[in-house]
Amino acid sequence: MGLFTELKDSISRVTDRLFSEEEPKRIGIYGPPNAGKTTLANRIARDWTGDAVGAESHIPHETRRARRKEGVEIERNGKSVEIDIVDTPGVTTKVDYEEFTDEMEEDDAIRRSREATEGVAEAMHWLREDVDGVIYVLDSAEDPITQVNTMLIGIIESRDLPVLIFANKIDLDDASVKRIEDAFPQHKTIPLSAKEGENMDEVYENIAEYFG
Amino acid sequence: MPKATNTDDPEGPDGVQIDLISGERMENMATMEKIRMILDGVHDGNIVILEEGLTPDEESRLIEVTMSEISPDEFNGIEIETYPKSKANDSSLLGRIMGSEESTAKLTVIGPANQIETLHKDETLISALVSRD
C-alpha cells in the first residue's frame, strides 16, 4: 500500500468514527471456542435488556452464526455507551466433525461442522468490515499463547480497533489471570466469571469507559 | 507450484513434501494468489513454510478461505505456527506513525490439520510431528 493510500485510509477511519458518534457501536465478542463468549453476551444482554442472545453449551461451536443484540445501553460511573453486541463463533483454523460424534449422530455432527465453518468465515469477514471494537474473551484456565489468539489479536491491532481482553472463568481452580496479562501486556485485561456473574461491575465500567 | 515429489502418486516416493517458499517468490503476489498457493499445497498434503509470513489481513483471509474449503472426510483445516523474527527489526517509522504496522518478517509453518499431529512453538523453535496417513 502506498504512502498516500495509507494516509487517506487513516484519515478516513478517523472521520468515520467522528461522524458515527451517535450510532450504537458494534462490539464484536471474539475468542477461541469454549471461552465463554455466549455466556458473557447473555450476561450483558440480560443485565441491560432482560433478553438473552443465544444458547450456551459445553460442546464447542454451539454458536455457529454471529448473533447481534442491538441497542444495549450500558451506564457506569456517569459514563454510558450504546452498543450492538455481536456474539461470534469461536475462531479456529480447523473443524473436524468427528469431534462431535460422541455427543450426537453423524449427520448432526456434519451439519454442525458445516455451520461452524460458515460461521467462522463470516466472523472473520465481519472483523475486517463491520465491527467498531472488540471484546476478546479468553478462558483463564487455558494457555492463552496459541497461534489463533496471537493471529486474532494481531488482526485486531492492524485494523486499529479498540480491544479489551476479558479473562473469563476465574471461578475455576486453575485459572490464572496473570498468564493472560503476561501474554498480551499491550492490552487491558479484566478478570471475570460470566457464568457466576463475578466482577461484572468492573466489566461494565470498562465497557462504558473504553467504548463510550 | 512445481513439485519435487508427488505424495498422491502411489508409485511415487513415500514421504511428506515440504515447500519452503522464499520471500522473493511471495513479494509480487496478490493476497489471494498467496492463499491459493498455500492452500493448494496443504490440500496436496504438503507442509508449507513461508520465509516472510503473511500480513494480519492476509492471515484473516487465510482463515476465512480455509473455513470455506473444509469438507467432512476430505479436508478439516490447517495447523499454523509463526515464529517471529527480532522485534527490533519489524517496526518501521511509517508503521509506528500510521499505527498500521503490518510486518511480515516472520517464518510461518502451515500444514494439513489431519496430518500434523503436534505443532509446538516456543520462543526459538517450531516443532512439527507429521503423520504420513
XYZ file of C-alpha atoms in Angstrom, chain A residues 1-111:
111
model
C 0.000 0.000 0.000
C 1.428 3.413 -0.956
C 2.032 6.297 1.445
C -0.833 8.360 0.005
C -3.305 5.467 0.190
C -2.268 4.737 3.771
C -2.730 8.384 4.760
C -6.136 8.524 3.024
C -7.291 5.320 4.732
C -6.067 6.520 8.125
C -7.870 9.893 7.782
C -10.992 8.125 6.512
C -11.035 5.792 9.554
C -10.753 8.768 11.945
C -13.513 10.785 10.200
C -15.797 7.737 10.003
C -15.535 7.394 13.768
C -16.175 11.127 14.387
C -19.282 11.194 12.206
C -20.718 7.967 13.582
C -20.529 9.214 17.201
C -24.327 8.978 17.669
C -24.682 5.461 16.209
C -24.524 2.440 18.527
C -21.061 0.930 18.342
C -20.838 -2.618 17.057
C -18.740 -4.509 19.568
C -17.714 -7.972 18.423
C -17.170 -10.651 21.045
C -14.328 -12.751 19.681
C -12.116 -15.511 21.032
C -11.377 -19.227 20.743
C -14.140 -21.874 21.020
C -15.449 -22.561 24.540
C -14.001 -19.408 26.128
C -17.484 -18.377 27.320
C -18.333 -15.743 24.702
C -22.058 -16.542 24.531
C -22.305 -16.811 28.326
C -20.802 -13.314 28.559
C -23.007 -11.947 25.740
C -26.077 -13.376 27.501
C -24.982 -11.973 30.868
C -24.545 -8.463 29.405
C -27.777 -8.628 27.381
C -29.831 -9.930 30.325
C -28.393 -7.329 32.733
C -29.218 -4.397 30.457
C -32.161 -5.505 28.281
C -33.670 -8.533 30.035
C -33.206 -10.800 26.971
C -30.567 -13.402 26.152
C -28.536 -13.543 22.929
C -28.261 -17.299 22.307
C -27.926 -20.842 23.652
C -24.893 -21.883 25.728
C -23.265 -25.314 25.707
C -20.107 -27.166 26.752
C -19.826 -28.577 23.196
C -17.501 -26.468 21.023
C -19.152 -24.418 18.252
C -22.542 -24.099 19.952
C -22.566 -20.611 18.426
C -22.273 -21.232 14.701
C -23.596 -17.986 13.284
C -22.858 -14.470 14.516
C -25.766 -13.131 16.571
C -26.441 -9.485 17.278
C -28.220 -7.896 20.216
C -28.947 -4.303 19.300
C -29.213 -1.181 21.408
C -27.658 -2.380 24.676
C -27.125 0.762 26.757
C -24.513 0.360 29.477
C -24.017 3.005 32.175
C -21.423 3.093 34.934
C -19.904 5.921 36.974
C -21.522 8.656 34.887
C -20.275 7.219 31.605
C -22.546 5.450 29.170
C -22.349 3.759 25.801
C -24.942 2.231 23.486
C -23.612 -0.883 21.802
C -24.773 -3.623 19.474
C -23.282 -6.829 20.855
C -22.145 -9.221 18.127
C -21.580 -12.710 19.562
C -19.372 -14.641 17.128
C -18.428 -18.326 16.719
C -15.108 -19.365 18.278
C -12.337 -18.720 15.807
C -10.233 -21.702 14.786
C -8.233 -22.878 11.765
C -9.697 -26.399 11.777
C -13.065 -28.065 12.328
C -13.385 -31.863 12.398
C -16.940 -33.217 12.563
C -15.674 -36.400 14.278
C -15.023 -34.328 17.416
C -18.806 -34.045 17.841
C -19.821 -37.646 17.110
C -19.548 -38.660 20.801
C -22.279 -36.150 21.589
C -24.576 -36.533 18.546
C -25.425 -38.541 15.434
C -23.005 -38.325 12.485
C -25.408 -36.356 10.283
C -25.908 -33.787 13.033
C -22.140 -33.629 13.634
C -21.523 -32.981 9.909
C -24.204 -30.310 9.845
